Amino acid sequence: MTDDNSRETDERTMNYGKKHVNVYRTYATPLTGLREIPESEFTGKPNTLLGMEVRTQVEGEKFLPSFRDGDNSNVVATDSMKNFILHHAGDYDGATVEGFLHYVGSEFLDTYDQMEAVRMSADELQFDERPVPDGEGGFEPSDVVFRVSDNESAFGEYYLKREDGDVVIEDQRSGVTDIELVKVKDNSFVGYVQDEYTTLPERENRTLYIGLDIFWTYDDPETALGDDPEEYVPAEQVRDIAQVVFHEQDVNSIQDLVYQIGLRVLERFPQLAEVNFESRNQTWLGVRKDDLEGDAKVLREPPRPTGFQRFSMDHSDLEGEAE
Ligand SMILES: O=c1[nH]c(=O)c2[nH]c(=O)[nH]c2[nH]1
């Protein structure tokens, strides 16, 4: 038998928190001053409507009695955490998801001594601008009406700890998730292992449908706050790089594609430490082709199971390319 009190909390998993905290902030600070890149029209956003689905997870030795003894004297109710996040959305004066997470996480650590570390993450809830007549025969984005979007969205995460009374960043991650792209031609998948288990025909020209999550870390995790917008990497620009590279390159696999996207992202953003990919193969299956003209095909949904790829890259991959 182990002695209950002898086990250090850092040896065990112990945390609790709240997820799916949806928060909507109108008239947040606009995101401006970003660096432009050739692959993207995105140069900023007004943040008239900033939506986030937030997750918070707190850690601390003082929470052990709540698990072990049913003693809630140090427990901040997760319902209160939700209220805390919502309240602070009103005080946040920055322009990025990551900045908000760092702000709220730091406020948690400053407010509650029993919290030793907090992991804050969020998916941005996207709203698209909609064109309305500008009164001069053209169109301009409405400044009050937005379309609810279920397209790809920005992701942010900060893992913060208290050290000698100060809040320090232990870990940080940014990303863009649930990108879905289809390229109707100029994709191949050939040259793979042919053995007694192989039934998939080689395809010189397939219609490739990918699901893609891209995550990145910075050399300096504070850069993700966006306080220096020239150095901030917006999810929209990374998304645009992915689609431009897909457009430009004839790739022989999703593996080949994510590598090419990674090279471009690292080339554009030297301030990044690492880029990570999680991709899913959602490629449709051909139903009719040979009797149709040109590149025309009829396709159908693929059956489960789904192929996936995971890959991480850093600037050493870029150096390899330059040689
Ligand atoms: O891009 C692909 N990579 C694979 O590894 C693979 N495997 C498969 O069956 N189809 C594909 N497509």
Tab-separated table of C-alpha atoms and ligand atoms in Angstrom:
chain	number	residue	atom	x	y	z
A	1	MET	CA	0.000	0.000	0.000
A	2	THR	CA	1.218	3.466	-0.758
A	3	ASP	CA	0.853	6.107	1.859
A	4	ASP	CA	-1.832	8.549	0.652
A	5	ASN	CA	0.178	11.580	1.687
A	6	SER	CA	3.511	10.442	0.285
A	7	ARG	CA	2.491	10.780	-3.348
A	8	GLU	CA	3.528	14.091	-4.823
A	9	THR	CA	0.859	15.789	-6.913
A	10	ASP	CA	3.308	16.356	-9.756
A	11	GLU	CA	3.439	12.590	-10.245
A	12	ARG	CA	-0.275	12.312	-10.807
A	13	THR	CA	-2.808	13.767	-13.163
A	14	MET	CA	-4.921	16.249	-11.259
A	15	ASN	CA	-6.753	19.095	-12.880
A	16	TYR	CA	-10.259	20.326	-13.482
A	17	GLY	CA	-11.909	23.045	-15.441
A	18	LYS	CA	-14.583	24.139	-17.843
A	19	LYS	CA	-14.925	23.649	-21.581
A	20	HIS	CA	-17.330	24.882	-24.246
A	21	VAL	CA	-17.444	28.353	-22.737
A	22	ASN	CA	-18.753	30.300	-25.695
A	23	VAL	CA	-18.046	33.986	-25.424
A	24	TYR	CA	-18.952	36.712	-27.883
A	25	ARG	CA	-17.383	40.141	-27.656
A	26	THR	CA	-18.508	42.981	-29.868
A	27	TYR	CA	-16.275	45.920	-30.741
A	28	ALA	CA	-13.046	44.338	-29.580
A	29	THR	CA	-9.793	45.997	-30.619
A	30	PRO	CA	-9.193	45.707	-34.390
A	31	LEU	CA	-6.277	43.566	-35.535
A	32	THR	CA	-4.101	45.817	-37.681
A	33	GLY	CA	-0.457	46.259	-38.616
A	34	LEU	CA	0.103	42.672	-39.792
A	35	ARG	CA	2.832	41.870	-42.247
A	36	GLU	CA	1.481	41.137	-45.718
A	37	ILE	CA	2.427	37.919	-47.498
A	38	PRO	CA	2.087	37.108	-51.213
A	39	GLU	CA	-0.287	34.196	-50.620
A	40	SER	CA	-2.951	36.139	-48.748
A	41	GLU	CA	-5.266	39.113	-49.026
A	42	PHE	CA	-5.658	39.064	-45.266
A	43	THR	CA	-4.198	42.156	-43.662
A	44	GLY	CA	-6.272	42.428	-40.503
A	45	LYS	CA	-9.801	42.380	-39.151
A	46	PRO	CA	-12.040	44.866	-37.372
A	47	ASN	CA	-13.003	42.415	-34.569
A	48	THR	CA	-16.480	43.927	-34.557
A	49	LEU	CA	-17.589	40.468	-33.481
A	50	LEU	CA	-15.021	38.245	-31.795
A	51	GLY	CA	-16.346	34.802	-30.829
A	52	MET	CA	-14.455	32.098	-28.978
A	53	GLU	CA	-15.177	28.677	-27.549
A	54	VAL	CA	-12.904	28.652	-24.527
A	55	ARG	CA	-11.548	25.825	-22.393
A	56	THR	CA	-9.840	26.317	-19.050
A	57	GLN	CA	-8.032	23.707	-16.976
A	58	VAL	CA	-6.461	24.503	-13.629
A	59	GLU	CA	-3.858	22.689	-11.556
A	60	GLY	CA	-2.578	22.976	-8.009
A	61	GLU	CA	-1.624	20.808	-5.060
A	62	LYS	CA	-4.310	22.481	-2.967
A	63	PHE	CA	-6.989	20.745	-5.022
A	64	LEU	CA	-5.969	17.325	-3.722
A	65	PRO	CA	-8.326	17.486	-0.674
A	66	SER	CA	-11.251	18.038	-3.031
A	67	PHE	CA	-10.530	14.703	-4.703
A	68	ARG	CA	-9.283	12.832	-1.639
A	69	ASP	CA	-11.445	14.152	1.207
A	70	GLY	CA	-14.445	15.779	-0.430
A	71	ASP	CA	-13.138	19.086	0.948
A	72	ASN	CA	-14.147	21.871	-1.447
A	73	SER	CA	-12.671	24.740	0.538
A	74	ASN	CA	-10.175	25.544	-2.239
A	75	VAL	CA	-12.415	24.659	-5.139
A	76	VAL	CA	-13.352	27.452	-7.488
A	77	ALA	CA	-16.554	26.124	-9.035
A	78	THR	CA	-16.230	25.571	-12.775
A	79	ASP	CA	-19.415	27.602	-13.084
A	80	SER	CA	-17.540	30.516	-11.513
A	81	MET	CA	-14.676	29.938	-13.972
A	82	LYS	CA	-17.191	30.355	-16.779
A	83	ASN	CA	-18.398	33.617	-15.271
A	84	PHE	CA	-14.794	34.768	-14.782
A	85	ILE	CA	-13.991	34.153	-18.465
A	86	LEU	CA	-17.158	35.908	-19.638
A	87	HIS	CA	-16.556	38.896	-17.369
A	88	HIS	CA	-12.960	39.372	-18.503
A	89	ALA	CA	-13.981	39.334	-22.159
A	90	GLY	CA	-15.341	42.802	-21.444
A	91	ASP	CA	-12.004	44.050	-20.097
A	92	TYR	CA	-9.760	42.507	-22.747
A	93	ASP	CA	-8.195	45.277	-24.806
A	94	GLY	CA	-6.148	43.167	-27.225
A	95	ALA	CA	-6.977	41.903	-30.705
A	96	THR	CA	-6.080	38.181	-30.727
A	97	VAL	CA	-7.483	34.934	-29.348
A	98	GLU	CA	-4.093	34.108	-27.863
A	99	GLY	CA	-3.909	37.505	-26.169
A	100	PHE	CA	-7.293	36.920	-24.559
A	101	LEU	CA	-6.255	33.480	-23.292
A	102	HIS	CA	-3.048	34.838	-21.800
A	103	TYR	CA	-4.951	37.700	-20.196
A	104	VAL	CA	-7.653	35.532	-18.609
A	105	GLY	CA	-5.160	32.834	-17.602
A	106	SER	CA	-2.957	35.412	-15.862
A	107	GLU	CA	-6.007	36.872	-14.112
A	108	PHE	CA	-6.932	33.393	-12.833
A	109	LEU	CA	-3.437	32.922	-11.371
A	110	ASP	CA	-3.431	36.436	-9.885
A	111	THR	CA	-6.876	35.992	-8.335
A	112	TYR	CA	-6.693	32.445	-6.950
A	113	ASP	CA	-3.534	31.485	-5.009
A	114	GLN	CA	-4.485	27.817	-4.998
A	115	MET	CA	-4.134	27.701	-8.790
A	116	GLU	CA	-0.504	26.931	-9.623
A	117	ALA	CA	-0.961	26.519	-13.348
A	118	VAL	CA	-3.684	27.096	-15.883
A	119	ARG	CA	-4.095	25.847	-19.415
A	120	MET	CA	-6.318	28.086	-21.521
A	121	SER	CA	-7.304	27.177	-25.052
A	122	ALA	CA	-9.909	28.351	-27.536
A	123	ASP	CA	-11.308	27.841	-30.989
A	124	GLU	CA	-12.380	31.053	-32.606
A	125	LEU	CA	-16.052	31.130	-33.601
A	126	GLN	CA	-15.930	32.630	-37.040
A	127	PHE	CA	-18.216	35.266	-38.497
A	128	ASP	CA	-17.870	36.277	-42.124
A	129	GLU	CA	-18.222	39.769	-43.477
A	130	ARG	CA	-21.120	40.173	-45.912
A	131	PRO	CA	-21.191	42.539	-48.881
A	132	VAL	CA	-23.900	45.194	-49.000
A	133	PRO	CA	-24.387	47.963	-51.591
A	134	ASP	CA	-22.070	50.906	-50.921
A	135	GLY	CA	-24.493	53.423	-52.470
A	136	GLU	CA	-22.137	54.072	-55.409
A	137	GLY	CA	-22.944	51.015	-57.513
A	138	GLY	CA	-20.487	48.744	-55.756
A	139	PHE	CA	-20.430	46.647	-52.599
A	140	GLU	CA	-18.707	46.974	-49.255
A	141	PRO	CA	-18.677	44.766	-46.163
A	142	SER	CA	-21.514	45.492	-43.774
A	143	ASP	CA	-20.179	46.828	-40.483
A	144	VAL	CA	-23.084	45.374	-38.497
A	145	VAL	CA	-24.317	42.163	-40.173
A	146	PHE	CA	-22.167	39.024	-40.171
A	147	ARG	CA	-22.730	35.484	-41.379
A	148	VAL	CA	-22.207	32.668	-38.912
A	149	SER	CA	-19.496	30.485	-40.431
A	150	ASP	CA	-18.682	26.838	-39.920
A	151	ASN	CA	-15.484	27.068	-41.928
A	152	GLU	CA	-11.980	26.590	-40.538
A	153	SER	CA	-11.166	28.518	-37.389
A	154	ALA	CA	-8.235	29.894	-35.449
A	155	PHE	CA	-6.973	27.986	-32.416
A	156	GLY	CA	-4.903	29.260	-29.502
A	157	GLU	CA	-3.470	27.808	-26.316
A	158	TYR	CA	-1.400	29.090	-23.410
A	159	TYR	CA	-0.144	27.030	-20.495
A	160	LEU	CA	0.765	29.425	-17.700
A	161	LYS	CA	2.390	28.843	-14.317
A	162	ARG	CA	3.109	30.977	-11.295
A	163	GLU	CA	6.820	31.201	-10.504
A	164	ASP	CA	8.049	33.363	-7.606
A	165	GLY	CA	4.782	35.278	-7.742
A	166	ASP	CA	5.050	35.997	-11.470
A	167	VAL	CA	3.068	34.451	-14.288
A	168	VAL	CA	5.348	32.622	-16.731
A	169	ILE	CA	4.566	30.947	-20.037
A	170	GLU	CA	5.267	27.207	-19.955
A	171	ASP	CA	3.862	26.407	-23.352
A	172	GLN	CA	2.028	28.048	-26.219
A	173	ARG	CA	0.402	26.850	-29.409
A	174	SER	CA	-1.516	28.550	-32.174
A	175	GLY	CA	-3.313	27.007	-35.085
A	176	VAL	CA	-5.988	26.851	-37.689
A	177	THR	CA	-8.243	23.805	-37.631
A	178	ASP	CA	-10.848	22.127	-39.810
A	179	ILE	CA	-9.555	23.421	-43.117
A	180	GLU	CA	-11.269	21.411	-45.860
A	181	LEU	CA	-9.961	21.709	-49.400
A	182	VAL	CA	-10.718	19.875	-52.635
A	183	LYS	CA	-8.507	20.024	-55.704
A	184	VAL	CA	-10.297	18.584	-58.722
A	185	LYS	CA	-7.214	17.508	-60.709
A	186	ASP	CA	-3.413	17.453	-60.880
A	187	ASN	CA	-2.933	15.213	-57.851
A	188	SER	CA	-1.455	11.743	-58.065
A	189	PHE	CA	-0.951	8.844	-55.701
A	190	VAL	CA	1.442	6.350	-57.266
A	191	GLY	CA	4.543	4.381	-56.346
A	192	TYR	CA	3.320	2.943	-53.039
A	193	VAL	CA	3.919	-0.599	-51.848
A	194	GLN	CA	2.271	-3.211	-54.047
A	195	ASP	CA	1.765	-6.523	-52.319
A	196	GLU	CA	-0.937	-9.110	-51.654
A	197	TYR	CA	-2.876	-6.570	-49.538
A	198	THR	CA	-2.976	-3.859	-52.180
A	199	THR	CA	-6.315	-3.278	-53.843
A	200	LEU	CA	-6.138	0.513	-54.345
A	201	PRO	CA	-5.359	1.358	-57.977
A	202	GLU	CA	-2.587	3.865	-58.607
A	203	ARG	CA	-3.997	7.190	-59.735
A	204	GLU	CA	-2.091	9.627	-61.925
A	205	ASN	CA	-4.779	12.240	-61.496
A	206	ARG	CA	-7.179	12.060	-58.602
A	207	THR	CA	-9.595	14.536	-57.096
A	208	LEU	CA	-8.001	15.120	-53.689
A	209	TYR	CA	-10.099	16.156	-50.695
A	210	ILE	CA	-8.216	16.886	-47.505
A	211	GLY	CA	-9.096	17.886	-43.972
A	212	LEU	CA	-6.248	19.787	-42.371
A	213	ASP	CA	-5.299	21.188	-38.972
A	214	ILE	CA	-2.119	23.267	-38.791
A	215	PHE	CA	-0.505	24.242	-35.488
A	216	TRP	CA	2.550	26.404	-34.826
A	217	THR	CA	4.761	27.585	-32.015
A	218	TYR	CA	6.915	30.695	-31.900
A	219	ASP	CA	10.577	31.034	-30.911
A	220	ASP	CA	9.282	33.521	-28.345
A	221	PRO	CA	5.846	32.431	-27.044
A	222	GLU	CA	4.967	36.051	-26.228
A	223	THR	CA	4.846	36.828	-29.939
A	224	ALA	CA	1.519	34.991	-30.110
A	225	LEU	CA	-0.090	37.720	-27.998
A	226	GLY	CA	-0.112	39.979	-31.051
A	227	ASP	CA	1.282	43.003	-29.213
A	228	ASP	CA	3.759	43.312	-32.063
A	229	PRO	CA	1.417	42.647	-35.031
A	230	GLU	CA	4.328	42.619	-37.520
A	231	GLU	CA	5.494	39.396	-35.891
A	232	TYR	CA	2.078	37.862	-35.222
A	233	VAL	CA	1.096	34.951	-37.496
A	234	PRO	CA	-2.642	35.142	-38.230
A	235	ALA	CA	-4.522	31.887	-38.805
A	236	GLU	CA	-6.052	33.413	-41.947
A	237	GLN	CA	-2.643	33.815	-43.604
A	238	VAL	CA	-1.603	30.238	-42.778
A	239	ARG	CA	-4.919	28.984	-44.168
A	240	ASP	CA	-4.288	30.991	-47.334
A	241	ILE	CA	-0.771	29.594	-47.691
A	242	ALA	CA	-2.243	26.078	-47.522
A	243	GLN	CA	-4.704	26.732	-50.323
A	244	VAL	CA	-2.182	28.556	-52.534
A	245	VAL	CA	0.403	25.776	-52.214
A	246	PHE	CA	-2.312	23.198	-52.967
A	247	HIS	CA	-3.268	25.235	-56.038
A	248	GLU	CA	0.303	25.615	-57.260
A	249	GLN	CA	1.813	22.186	-56.701
A	250	ASP	CA	1.098	18.846	-58.326
A	251	VAL	CA	1.565	16.570	-55.342
A	252	ASN	CA	1.925	12.798	-55.179
A	253	SER	CA	0.315	12.398	-51.753
A	254	ILE	CA	-1.059	14.322	-48.803
A	255	GLN	CA	2.326	13.704	-47.162
A	256	ASP	CA	3.960	15.550	-50.076
A	257	LEU	CA	1.403	18.370	-49.812
A	258	VAL	CA	1.782	19.057	-46.092
A	259	TYR	CA	5.556	19.160	-46.477
A	260	GLN	CA	5.270	21.769	-49.219
A	261	ILE	CA	2.820	23.810	-47.119
A	262	GLY	CA	5.175	23.562	-44.142
A	263	LEU	CA	8.127	24.831	-46.168
A	264	ARG	CA	6.123	27.858	-47.304
A	265	VAL	CA	4.862	28.656	-43.801
A	266	LEU	CA	8.393	28.458	-42.361
A	267	GLU	CA	9.750	30.545	-45.216
A	268	ARG	CA	7.170	33.293	-44.654
A	269	PHE	CA	7.403	33.272	-40.881
A	270	PRO	CA	10.978	32.941	-39.588
A	271	GLN	CA	9.653	33.835	-36.117
A	272	LEU	CA	8.094	30.354	-35.820
A	273	ALA	CA	9.815	27.489	-34.016
A	274	GLU	CA	7.741	24.605	-35.344
A	275	VAL	CA	4.797	23.819	-37.618
A	276	ASN	CA	2.635	20.752	-37.031
A	277	PHE	CA	0.154	19.087	-39.335
A	278	GLU	CA	-2.739	16.755	-38.795
A	279	SER	CA	-4.352	15.842	-42.098
A	280	ARG	CA	-7.211	13.556	-43.066
A	281	ASN	CA	-7.841	11.948	-46.406
A	282	GLN	CA	-11.453	12.535	-47.396
A	283	THR	CA	-10.892	11.903	-51.099
A	284	TRP	CA	-14.042	11.002	-53.024
A	285	LEU	CA	-14.205	7.834	-55.073
A	286	GLY	CA	-14.632	7.911	-58.840
A	287	VAL	CA	-17.913	6.585	-60.223
A	288	ARG	CA	-17.728	7.692	-63.887
A	289	LYS	CA	-14.784	9.028	-65.814
A	290	ASP	CA	-13.798	7.138	-68.955
A	291	ASP	CA	-17.039	7.875	-70.814
A	292	LEU	CA	-17.018	11.594	-69.856
A	293	GLU	CA	-15.213	14.309	-71.752
A	294	GLY	CA	-11.920	15.856	-70.673
A	295	ASP	CA	-11.272	15.907	-66.936
A	296	ALA	CA	-14.944	15.440	-66.022
A	297	LYS	CA	-15.764	12.804	-63.403
A	298	VAL	CA	-18.616	11.741	-61.185
A	299	LEU	CA	-17.518	11.046	-57.635
A	300	ARG	CA	-19.018	9.789	-54.405
A	301	GLU	CA	-18.251	9.951	-50.694
A	302	PRO	CA	-15.487	7.624	-49.485
A	303	PRO	CA	-16.399	4.916	-46.985
A	304	ARG	CA	-14.837	4.905	-43.543
A	305	PRO	CA	-12.096	4.214	-42.377
A	306	THR	CA	-10.131	7.431	-42.882
A	307	GLY	CA	-6.421	7.792	-43.589
A	308	PHE	CA	-4.491	10.413	-41.668
A	309	GLN	CA	-1.024	11.962	-41.542
A	310	ARG	CA	0.775	13.770	-38.748
A	311	PHE	CA	3.979	15.686	-39.349
A	312	SER	CA	6.051	18.371	-37.672
A	313	MET	CA	8.636	20.639	-39.253
A	314	ASP	CA	11.065	23.338	-38.223
A	315	HIS	CA	13.601	25.577	-39.912
A	316	SER	CA	16.088	22.736	-40.321
A	317	ASP	CA	13.727	21.364	-43.006
A	318	LEU	CA	14.021	24.665	-44.845
A	319	GLU	CA	17.824	24.560	-44.711
A	320	GLY	CA	17.703	21.075	-46.216
A	321	GLU	CA	15.746	22.478	-49.184
A	322	ALA	CA	18.212	25.299	-49.832
A	323	GLU	CA	21.156	22.903	-50.279
B	1	LIG	O1	-2.116	10.970	-49.980
B	1	LIG	C1	-2.272	9.787	-49.629
B	1	LIG	N1	-1.372	9.237	-48.754
B	1	LIG	C2	-1.466	7.933	-48.332
B	1	LIG	O2	-0.615	7.457	-47.525
B	1	LIG	C3	-2.536	7.169	-48.828
B	1	LIG	N2	-2.935	5.887	-48.625
B	1	LIG	C4	-4.059	5.682	-49.365
B	1	LIG	O3	-4.717	4.601	-49.391
B	1	LIG	N3	-4.383	6.829	-50.045
B	1	LIG	C5	-3.453	7.769	-49.729
B	1	LIG	N4	-3.296	9.063	-50.112
